[in-house]
Amino acid sequence: MKTLLFLDRNAERIIVTAVLVITSITLVAQVFMRYVLAEPLVWAEELARFLLVWCTMVGSSLAVKEARHIIVDFAPVLFGPRSVALFSYISHAGVLAFCCVILYYSIPFVERVRAIGQLSPTLEVPMWMVYAALPVGTFAAALRTLQAVYLQIKDPNFAKQGAPLEEAV
């Protein structure tokens, strides 16, 4: 149970941190190799690009979890504090609809790329592994949104607090 709680609270943060550290080290090594030793690493830019894609998609889930995604709050201000919960539900419904559309189109796309067997030019990793970031990140964001809806139903004041999910668990 402690392991699941730890993963629930820290999984995205650990992944994003690790990816950013690896990307930074790779790019610093690339700059050193290119400008100091005049022997560039041909694979470094491709790896950094692929890692950035994964960082972005996992980071979207982290943004939902920490309530750091972009929000337009003029409606609750216009209609008063009682409307905050309603607009929070509308916002969550919009995020879930967006995630469903992305999942609907991205899963078959990743399957087609896997069936083709396309490899990246320099790293020669299967491209479906890079493209899999889209359905994985979107699915994680959808799960975090459902978690936020559940917590808001459980505690109606949760939406008014605007607190990240990790504080509610």
Short mmCIF file of N, CA and C in Angstrom, two decimals:
data_model
loop_
_atom_site.label_atom_id
_atom_site.label_comp_id
_atom_site.label_asym_id
_atom_site.label_seq_id
_atom_site.Cartn_x
_atom_site.Cartn_y
_atom_site.Cartn_z
N MET A 1 0.82 -1.20 0.00
CA MET A 1 0.00 0.00 0.00
C MET A 1 0.87 1.26 0.00
N LYS A 2 1.97 1.22 0.77
CA LYS A 2 2.86 2.37 0.80
C LYS A 2 3.51 2.61 -0.56
N THR A 3 3.82 1.53 -1.26
CA THR A 3 4.42 1.65 -2.58
C THR A 3 3.45 2.32 -3.55
N LEU A 4 2.18 1.90 -3.53
CA LEU A 4 1.19 2.50 -4.41
C LEU A 4 0.98 3.97 -4.09
N LEU A 5 0.94 4.29 -2.81
CA LEU A 5 0.79 5.70 -2.41
C LEU A 5 1.99 6.52 -2.86
N PHE A 6 3.19 5.95 -2.72
CA PHE A 6 4.41 6.63 -3.18
C PHE A 6 4.35 6.87 -4.69
N LEU A 7 3.95 5.86 -5.45
CA LEU A 7 3.86 6.00 -6.90
C LEU A 7 2.78 7.00 -7.29
N ASP A 8 1.66 6.97 -6.57
CA ASP A 8 0.59 7.92 -6.86
C ASP A 8 1.05 9.35 -6.66
N ARG A 9 1.83 9.57 -5.66
CA ARG A 9 2.28 10.93 -5.35
C ARG A 9 3.50 11.36 -6.16
N ASN A 10 4.34 10.43 -6.60
CA ASN A 10 5.64 10.82 -7.16
C ASN A 10 5.98 10.29 -8.54
N ALA A 11 5.18 9.42 -9.12
CA ALA A 11 5.57 8.75 -10.38
C ALA A 11 5.89 9.74 -11.48
N GLU A 12 4.97 10.65 -11.76
CA GLU A 12 5.21 11.59 -12.86
C GLU A 12 6.40 12.50 -12.57
N ARG A 13 6.50 12.95 -11.34
CA ARG A 13 7.60 13.85 -10.98
C ARG A 13 8.95 13.16 -11.15
N ILE A 14 9.05 11.90 -10.76
CA ILE A 14 10.30 11.15 -10.90
C ILE A 14 10.64 10.96 -12.39
N ILE A 15 9.64 10.60 -13.19
CA ILE A 15 9.88 10.38 -14.61
C ILE A 15 10.31 11.67 -15.30
N VAL A 16 9.59 12.75 -15.03
CA VAL A 16 9.93 14.04 -15.66
C VAL A 16 11.32 14.50 -15.23
N THR A 17 11.63 14.36 -13.96
CA THR A 17 12.95 14.76 -13.47
C THR A 17 14.05 13.93 -14.13
N ALA A 18 13.87 12.62 -14.18
CA ALA A 18 14.88 11.75 -14.79
C ALA A 18 15.08 12.09 -16.27
N VAL A 19 13.98 12.31 -16.97
CA VAL A 19 14.08 12.63 -18.40
C VAL A 19 14.80 13.96 -18.60
N LEU A 20 14.48 14.95 -17.78
CA LEU A 20 15.15 16.25 -17.92
C LEU A 20 16.63 16.17 -17.58
N VAL A 21 16.99 15.38 -16.59
CA VAL A 21 18.40 15.22 -16.24
C VAL A 21 19.15 14.52 -17.38
N ILE A 22 18.58 13.45 -17.90
CA ILE A 22 19.22 12.72 -19.00
C ILE A 22 19.35 13.62 -20.23
N THR A 23 18.30 14.39 -20.52
CA THR A 23 18.35 15.31 -21.66
C THR A 23 19.44 16.36 -21.47
N SER A 24 19.51 16.92 -20.28
CA SER A 24 20.54 17.95 -20.01
C SER A 24 21.94 17.39 -20.14
N ILE A 25 22.17 16.22 -19.57
CA ILE A 25 23.50 15.60 -19.65
C ILE A 25 23.85 15.30 -21.11
N THR A 26 22.90 14.78 -21.85
CA THR A 26 23.13 14.46 -23.26
C THR A 26 23.48 15.71 -24.06
N LEU A 27 22.74 16.80 -23.84
CA LEU A 27 22.99 18.02 -24.61
C LEU A 27 24.29 18.70 -24.20
N VAL A 28 24.64 18.65 -22.92
CA VAL A 28 25.93 19.21 -22.49
C VAL A 28 27.07 18.39 -23.10
N ALA A 29 26.93 17.09 -23.10
CA ALA A 29 27.95 16.24 -23.73
C ALA A 29 28.05 16.53 -25.22
N GLN A 30 26.91 16.75 -25.86
CA GLN A 30 26.90 17.06 -27.29
C GLN A 30 27.63 18.37 -27.57
N VAL A 31 27.37 19.39 -26.77
CA VAL A 31 28.05 20.68 -26.96
C VAL A 31 29.55 20.52 -26.74
N PHE A 32 29.93 19.80 -25.70
CA PHE A 32 31.35 19.58 -25.42
C PHE A 32 32.02 18.84 -26.58
N MET A 33 31.39 17.77 -27.01
CA MET A 33 31.97 16.97 -28.09
C MET A 33 32.07 17.77 -29.39
N ARG A 34 31.06 18.57 -29.68
CA ARG A 34 31.04 19.31 -30.94
C ARG A 34 32.04 20.46 -30.95
N TYR A 35 32.06 21.26 -29.87
CA TYR A 35 32.85 22.49 -29.91
C TYR A 35 34.24 22.36 -29.28
N VAL A 36 34.42 21.38 -28.42
CA VAL A 36 35.75 21.22 -27.80
C VAL A 36 36.55 20.15 -28.53
N LEU A 37 35.94 19.01 -28.76
CA LEU A 37 36.66 17.91 -29.40
C LEU A 37 36.43 17.82 -30.91
N ALA A 38 35.52 18.62 -31.42
CA ALA A 38 35.18 18.62 -32.86
C ALA A 38 34.73 17.25 -33.36
N GLU A 39 34.11 16.48 -32.51
CA GLU A 39 33.57 15.16 -32.84
C GLU A 39 32.13 15.06 -32.29
N PRO A 40 31.15 15.59 -33.00
CA PRO A 40 29.78 15.60 -32.46
C PRO A 40 29.20 14.20 -32.31
N LEU A 41 28.32 14.08 -31.34
CA LEU A 41 27.58 12.84 -31.15
C LEU A 41 26.38 12.89 -32.10
N VAL A 42 26.34 12.00 -33.04
CA VAL A 42 25.29 12.06 -34.06
C VAL A 42 23.90 11.71 -33.50
N TRP A 43 23.87 10.98 -32.43
CA TRP A 43 22.60 10.52 -31.87
C TRP A 43 22.03 11.42 -30.79
N ALA A 44 22.80 12.39 -30.29
CA ALA A 44 22.39 13.17 -29.12
C ALA A 44 21.15 14.02 -29.36
N GLU A 45 21.08 14.68 -30.50
CA GLU A 45 19.93 15.54 -30.77
C GLU A 45 18.65 14.73 -30.93
N GLU A 46 18.76 13.59 -31.55
CA GLU A 46 17.58 12.74 -31.73
C GLU A 46 17.09 12.22 -30.38
N LEU A 47 18.01 11.78 -29.53
CA LEU A 47 17.63 11.32 -28.19
C LEU A 47 16.98 12.44 -27.40
N ALA A 48 17.55 13.63 -27.45
CA ALA A 48 16.99 14.77 -26.73
C ALA A 48 15.57 15.09 -27.23
N ARG A 49 15.37 15.03 -28.51
CA ARG A 49 14.05 15.29 -29.09
C ARG A 49 13.03 14.26 -28.62
N PHE A 50 13.40 13.00 -28.64
CA PHE A 50 12.48 11.94 -28.21
C PHE A 50 12.17 12.05 -26.72
N LEU A 51 13.19 12.35 -25.93
CA LEU A 51 12.98 12.51 -24.49
C LEU A 51 12.10 13.72 -24.19
N LEU A 52 12.24 14.77 -24.97
CA LEU A 52 11.41 15.95 -24.77
C LEU A 52 9.94 15.65 -25.06
N VAL A 53 9.68 14.82 -26.05
CA VAL A 53 8.30 14.40 -26.34
C VAL A 53 7.72 13.67 -25.14
N TRP A 54 8.47 12.72 -24.60
CA TRP A 54 8.00 11.97 -23.44
C TRP A 54 7.82 12.88 -22.22
N CYS A 55 8.76 13.79 -22.04
CA CYS A 55 8.68 14.72 -20.91
C CYS A 55 7.42 15.58 -21.00
N THR A 56 7.09 16.03 -22.19
CA THR A 56 5.91 16.85 -22.39
C THR A 56 4.64 16.08 -22.08
N MET A 57 4.56 14.86 -22.55
CA MET A 57 3.33 14.09 -22.36
C MET A 57 3.15 13.63 -20.91
N VAL A 58 4.21 13.19 -20.28
CA VAL A 58 4.12 12.82 -18.86
C VAL A 58 3.92 14.08 -18.01
N GLY A 59 4.53 15.17 -18.45
CA GLY A 59 4.36 16.44 -17.74
C GLY A 59 2.94 16.95 -17.79
N SER A 60 2.19 16.63 -18.84
CA SER A 60 0.79 17.04 -18.89
C SER A 60 -0.02 16.36 -17.79
N SER A 61 0.30 15.11 -17.52
CA SER A 61 -0.35 14.41 -16.42
C SER A 61 0.03 15.04 -15.08
N LEU A 62 1.29 15.40 -14.94
CA LEU A 62 1.75 16.07 -13.73
C LEU A 62 1.06 17.42 -13.55
N ALA A 63 0.85 18.14 -14.64
CA ALA A 63 0.16 19.43 -14.57
C ALA A 63 -1.28 19.26 -14.10
N VAL A 64 -1.95 18.22 -14.57
CA VAL A 64 -3.31 17.95 -14.11
C VAL A 64 -3.30 17.59 -12.63
N LYS A 65 -2.36 16.76 -12.25
CA LYS A 65 -2.27 16.32 -10.85
C LYS A 65 -2.02 17.48 -9.90
N GLU A 66 -1.15 18.39 -10.29
CA GLU A 66 -0.79 19.50 -9.43
C GLU A 66 -1.65 20.75 -9.67
N ALA A 67 -2.71 20.61 -10.46
CA ALA A 67 -3.61 21.73 -10.79
C ALA A 67 -2.82 22.92 -11.33
N ARG A 68 -1.90 22.65 -12.23
CA ARG A 68 -1.06 23.70 -12.82
C ARG A 68 -1.36 23.91 -14.30
N HIS A 69 -2.42 23.29 -14.80
CA HIS A 69 -2.76 23.49 -16.19
C HIS A 69 -3.42 24.87 -16.36
N ILE A 70 -3.49 25.31 -17.58
CA ILE A 70 -4.06 26.63 -17.88
C ILE A 70 -5.54 26.61 -17.51
N ILE A 71 -5.97 27.67 -16.85
CA ILE A 71 -7.36 27.76 -16.44
C ILE A 71 -7.87 29.18 -16.69
N VAL A 72 -9.07 29.26 -17.16
CA VAL A 72 -9.73 30.55 -17.35
C VAL A 72 -10.74 30.68 -16.22
N ASP A 73 -10.52 31.63 -15.36
CA ASP A 73 -11.38 31.73 -14.18
C ASP A 73 -12.30 32.94 -14.18
N PHE A 74 -12.60 33.47 -15.36
CA PHE A 74 -13.49 34.63 -15.39
C PHE A 74 -14.93 34.24 -15.07
N ALA A 75 -15.37 33.04 -15.47
CA ALA A 75 -16.75 32.63 -15.22
C ALA A 75 -17.05 32.52 -13.72
N PRO A 76 -16.22 31.82 -12.92
CA PRO A 76 -16.51 31.79 -11.49
C PRO A 76 -16.46 33.18 -10.85
N VAL A 77 -15.59 34.03 -11.34
CA VAL A 77 -15.53 35.39 -10.80
C VAL A 77 -16.81 36.14 -11.16
N LEU A 78 -17.27 35.94 -12.39
CA LEU A 78 -18.47 36.61 -12.87
C LEU A 78 -19.73 36.11 -12.17
N PHE A 79 -19.83 34.80 -11.95
CA PHE A 79 -21.04 34.21 -11.39
C PHE A 79 -20.98 33.99 -9.87
N GLY A 80 -19.85 34.23 -9.27
CA GLY A 80 -19.75 34.12 -7.82
C GLY A 80 -19.11 32.83 -7.37
N PRO A 81 -18.77 32.78 -6.07
CA PRO A 81 -18.05 31.62 -5.54
C PRO A 81 -18.83 30.31 -5.57
N ARG A 82 -20.16 30.39 -5.59
CA ARG A 82 -20.95 29.15 -5.63
C ARG A 82 -20.77 28.39 -6.94
N SER A 83 -20.39 29.09 -7.98
CA SER A 83 -20.27 28.47 -9.31
C SER A 83 -18.94 27.76 -9.53
N VAL A 84 -18.02 27.87 -8.60
CA VAL A 84 -16.69 27.30 -8.79
C VAL A 84 -16.76 25.79 -9.02
N ALA A 85 -17.55 25.09 -8.22
CA ALA A 85 -17.67 23.63 -8.36
C ALA A 85 -18.25 23.26 -9.72
N LEU A 86 -19.27 23.98 -10.16
CA LEU A 86 -19.90 23.69 -11.45
C LEU A 86 -18.90 23.87 -12.59
N PHE A 87 -18.19 24.98 -12.58
CA PHE A 87 -17.21 25.22 -13.64
C PHE A 87 -16.03 24.26 -13.56
N SER A 88 -15.74 23.79 -12.38
CA SER A 88 -14.69 22.77 -12.24
C SER A 88 -15.13 21.48 -12.91
N TYR A 89 -16.38 21.07 -12.72
CA TYR A 89 -16.90 19.88 -13.39
C TYR A 89 -16.89 20.06 -14.91
N ILE A 90 -17.27 21.24 -15.37
CA ILE A 90 -17.27 21.51 -16.81
C ILE A 90 -15.84 21.42 -17.36
N SER A 91 -14.90 21.98 -16.62
CA SER A 91 -13.49 21.92 -17.03
C SER A 91 -13.00 20.47 -17.10
N HIS A 92 -13.32 19.70 -16.08
CA HIS A 92 -12.90 18.28 -16.07
C HIS A 92 -13.54 17.52 -17.22
N ALA A 93 -14.80 17.82 -17.52
CA ALA A 93 -15.47 17.15 -18.64
C ALA A 93 -14.78 17.50 -19.96
N GLY A 94 -14.37 18.74 -20.12
CA GLY A 94 -13.65 19.14 -21.32
C GLY A 94 -12.32 18.43 -21.45
N VAL A 95 -11.59 18.32 -20.35
CA VAL A 95 -10.30 17.63 -20.37
C VAL A 95 -10.50 16.16 -20.71
N LEU A 96 -11.51 15.53 -20.11
CA LEU A 96 -11.78 14.11 -20.40
C LEU A 96 -12.18 13.91 -21.86
N ALA A 97 -12.99 14.80 -22.39
CA ALA A 97 -13.39 14.69 -23.80
C ALA A 97 -12.16 14.81 -24.70
N PHE A 98 -11.30 15.77 -24.41
CA PHE A 98 -10.08 15.95 -25.19
C PHE A 98 -9.21 14.68 -25.11
N CYS A 99 -9.05 14.15 -23.90
CA CYS A 99 -8.24 12.94 -23.73
C CYS A 99 -8.83 11.76 -24.50
N CYS A 100 -10.15 11.63 -24.49
CA CYS A 100 -10.79 10.53 -25.22
C CYS A 100 -10.54 10.64 -26.72
N VAL A 101 -10.64 11.86 -27.26
CA VAL A 101 -10.39 12.06 -28.69
C VAL A 101 -8.94 11.72 -29.03
N ILE A 102 -8.01 12.22 -28.22
CA ILE A 102 -6.60 11.94 -28.48
C ILE A 102 -6.32 10.44 -28.39
N LEU A 103 -6.87 9.78 -27.38
CA LEU A 103 -6.66 8.33 -27.25
C LEU A 103 -7.27 7.58 -28.43
N TYR A 104 -8.45 8.00 -28.86
CA TYR A 104 -9.14 7.34 -29.96
C TYR A 104 -8.28 7.33 -31.23
N TYR A 105 -7.59 8.42 -31.48
CA TYR A 105 -6.79 8.52 -32.71
C TYR A 105 -5.34 8.08 -32.52
N SER A 106 -4.79 8.22 -31.32
CA SER A 106 -3.37 7.94 -31.14
C SER A 106 -3.07 6.44 -31.00
N ILE A 107 -3.94 5.70 -30.39
CA ILE A 107 -3.67 4.25 -30.22
C ILE A 107 -3.58 3.53 -31.56
N PRO A 108 -4.55 3.70 -32.47
CA PRO A 108 -4.39 3.05 -33.79
C PRO A 108 -3.16 3.54 -34.56
N PHE A 109 -2.83 4.84 -34.39
CA PHE A 109 -1.64 5.36 -35.05
C PHE A 109 -0.38 4.66 -34.57
N VAL A 110 -0.25 4.51 -33.26
CA VAL A 110 0.93 3.84 -32.69
C VAL A 110 0.96 2.38 -33.16
N GLU A 111 -0.19 1.73 -33.22
CA GLU A 111 -0.25 0.35 -33.68
C GLU A 111 0.19 0.24 -35.15
N ARG A 112 -0.22 1.21 -35.98
CA ARG A 112 0.19 1.19 -37.40
C ARG A 112 1.69 1.37 -37.54
N VAL A 113 2.25 2.29 -36.77
CA VAL A 113 3.70 2.52 -36.84
C VAL A 113 4.45 1.28 -36.37
N ARG A 114 3.93 0.62 -35.33
CA ARG A 114 4.57 -0.61 -34.84
C ARG A 114 4.51 -1.70 -35.91
N ALA A 115 3.37 -1.80 -36.60
CA ALA A 115 3.23 -2.83 -37.64
C ALA A 115 4.17 -2.57 -38.81
N ILE A 116 4.42 -1.31 -39.12
CA ILE A 116 5.33 -0.96 -40.21
C ILE A 116 6.77 -1.31 -39.84
N GLY A 117 7.10 -1.15 -38.56
CA GLY A 117 8.46 -1.46 -38.11
C GLY A 117 9.45 -0.33 -38.36
N GLN A 118 8.97 0.89 -38.44
CA GLN A 118 9.84 2.04 -38.69
C GLN A 118 10.82 2.25 -37.55
N LEU A 119 12.08 2.52 -37.89
CA LEU A 119 13.13 2.79 -36.92
C LEU A 119 13.58 4.24 -37.05
N SER A 120 14.06 4.81 -35.94
CA SER A 120 14.58 6.17 -35.99
C SER A 120 15.91 6.16 -36.75
N PRO A 121 16.27 7.29 -37.39
CA PRO A 121 17.45 7.30 -38.26
C PRO A 121 18.77 6.98 -37.57
N THR A 122 19.07 7.60 -36.43
CA THR A 122 20.39 7.39 -35.84
C THR A 122 20.39 6.41 -34.68
N LEU A 123 19.39 6.48 -33.81
CA LEU A 123 19.35 5.57 -32.67
C LEU A 123 18.85 4.18 -33.04
N GLU A 124 18.10 4.11 -34.14
CA GLU A 124 17.50 2.87 -34.61
C GLU A 124 16.61 2.21 -33.57
N VAL A 125 15.88 3.03 -32.81
CA VAL A 125 14.87 2.51 -31.90
C VAL A 125 13.54 2.51 -32.65
N PRO A 126 12.65 1.60 -32.31
CA PRO A 126 11.35 1.59 -32.98
C PRO A 126 10.61 2.91 -32.74
N MET A 127 10.10 3.50 -33.79
CA MET A 127 9.43 4.79 -33.68
C MET A 127 8.13 4.70 -32.90
N TRP A 128 7.54 3.52 -32.83
CA TRP A 128 6.30 3.40 -32.06
C TRP A 128 6.56 3.70 -30.59
N MET A 129 7.78 3.45 -30.12
CA MET A 129 8.12 3.74 -28.72
C MET A 129 8.12 5.25 -28.47
N VAL A 130 8.50 6.01 -29.45
CA VAL A 130 8.48 7.47 -29.33
C VAL A 130 7.03 7.96 -29.39
N TYR A 131 6.29 7.46 -30.37
CA TYR A 131 4.90 7.89 -30.54
C TYR A 131 3.99 7.40 -29.41
N ALA A 132 4.40 6.37 -28.70
CA ALA A 132 3.59 5.85 -27.59
C ALA A 132 3.47 6.88 -26.46
N ALA A 133 4.30 7.89 -26.46
CA ALA A 133 4.20 8.93 -25.44
C ALA A 133 2.84 9.60 -25.47
N LEU A 134 2.26 9.75 -26.65
CA LEU A 134 0.97 10.43 -26.76
C LEU A 134 -0.15 9.67 -26.06
N PRO A 135 -0.41 8.40 -26.36
CA PRO A 135 -1.47 7.72 -25.63
C PRO A 135 -1.14 7.49 -24.15
N VAL A 136 0.12 7.26 -23.82
CA VAL A 136 0.48 7.04 -22.42
C VAL A 136 0.26 8.30 -21.60
N GLY A 137 0.76 9.43 -22.07
CA GLY A 137 0.58 10.68 -21.35
C GLY A 137 -0.87 11.11 -21.27
N THR A 138 -1.60 10.92 -22.37
CA THR A 138 -3.02 11.29 -22.39
C THR A 138 -3.82 10.40 -21.45
N PHE A 139 -3.53 9.12 -21.43
CA PHE A 139 -4.22 8.21 -20.52
C PHE A 139 -3.95 8.58 -19.07
N ALA A 140 -2.69 8.92 -18.76
CA ALA A 140 -2.35 9.33 -17.40
C ALA A 140 -3.06 10.63 -17.02
N ALA A 141 -3.15 11.57 -17.95
CA ALA A 141 -3.87 12.82 -17.68
C ALA A 141 -5.35 12.56 -17.46
N ALA A 142 -5.92 11.63 -18.23
CA ALA A 142 -7.33 11.28 -18.04
C ALA A 142 -7.55 10.65 -16.67
N LEU A 143 -6.63 9.76 -16.26
CA LEU A 143 -6.75 9.15 -14.93
C LEU A 143 -6.67 10.20 -13.83
N ARG A 144 -5.76 11.15 -13.98
CA ARG A 144 -5.62 12.22 -12.98
C ARG A 144 -6.87 13.11 -12.95
N THR A 145 -7.47 13.31 -14.10
CA THR A 145 -8.70 14.11 -14.15
C THR A 145 -9.84 13.36 -13.46
N LEU A 146 -9.95 12.06 -13.72
CA LEU A 146 -10.97 11.26 -13.03
C LEU A 146 -10.73 11.25 -11.52
N GLN A 147 -9.48 11.21 -11.13
CA GLN A 147 -9.15 11.26 -9.71
C GLN A 147 -9.60 12.60 -9.11
N ALA A 148 -9.41 13.68 -9.83
CA ALA A 148 -9.83 15.00 -9.35
C ALA A 148 -11.35 15.08 -9.24
N VAL A 149 -12.05 14.50 -10.21
CA VAL A 149 -13.52 14.49 -10.15
C VAL A 149 -13.98 13.69 -8.95
N TYR A 150 -13.39 12.53 -8.73
CA TYR A 150 -13.74 11.70 -7.58
C TYR A 150 -13.52 12.46 -6.27
N LEU A 151 -12.39 13.12 -6.16
CA LEU A 151 -12.10 13.86 -4.93
C LEU A 151 -13.05 15.05 -4.76
N GLN A 152 -13.46 15.64 -5.87
CA GLN A 152 -14.40 16.76 -5.79
C GLN A 152 -15.79 16.26 -5.38
N ILE A 153 -16.19 15.09 -5.85
CA ILE A 153 -17.48 14.52 -5.45
C ILE A 153 -17.43 14.16 -3.97
N LYS A 154 -16.31 13.58 -3.56
CA LYS A 154 -16.14 13.18 -2.17
C LYS A 154 -16.14 14.39 -1.23
N ASP A 155 -15.48 15.47 -1.65
CA ASP A 155 -15.41 16.70 -0.85
C ASP A 155 -15.73 17.88 -1.75
N PRO A 156 -16.97 18.37 -1.74
CA PRO A 156 -17.36 19.47 -2.62
C PRO A 156 -16.51 20.73 -2.45
N ASN A 157 -15.88 20.92 -1.32
CA ASN A 157 -15.03 22.09 -1.11
C ASN A 157 -13.69 21.95 -1.81
N PHE A 158 -13.38 20.76 -2.32
CA PHE A 158 -12.09 20.51 -2.98
C PHE A 158 -11.91 21.44 -4.18
N ALA A 159 -12.97 21.65 -4.96
CA ALA A 159 -12.88 22.52 -6.14
C ALA A 159 -12.64 23.96 -5.73
N LYS A 160 -13.22 24.37 -4.63
CA LYS A 160 -13.06 25.75 -4.18
C LYS A 160 -11.65 26.03 -3.68
N GLN A 161 -11.01 24.99 -3.17
CA GLN A 161 -9.67 25.17 -2.64
C GLN A 161 -8.64 25.30 -3.76
N GLY A 162 -8.89 24.67 -4.90
CA GLY A 162 -7.94 24.71 -6.00
C GLY A 162 -6.64 24.00 -5.66
N ALA A 163 -6.72 23.02 -4.76
CA ALA A 163 -5.52 22.34 -4.28
C ALA A 163 -5.12 21.24 -5.24
N PRO A 164 -3.83 20.97 -5.31
CA PRO A 164 -3.36 19.84 -6.11
C PRO A 164 -3.90 18.52 -5.55
N LEU A 165 -3.96 17.51 -6.41
CA LEU A 165 -4.46 16.20 -5.99
C LEU A 165 -3.65 15.60 -4.87
N GLU A 166 -2.35 15.84 -4.87
CA GLU A 166 -1.49 15.20 -3.87
C GLU A 166 -1.82 15.64 -2.45
N GLU A 167 -2.39 16.85 -2.30
CA GLU A 167 -2.74 17.31 -0.96
C GLU A 167 -4.01 16.64 -0.46
N ALA A 168 -4.85 16.17 -1.39
CA ALA A 168 -6.11 15.58 -0.99
C ALA A 168 -5.96 14.11 -0.61
N VAL A 169 -4.92 13.47 -1.12
CA VAL A 169 -4.76 12.02 -0.87
C VAL A 169 -4.10 11.80 0.47
#
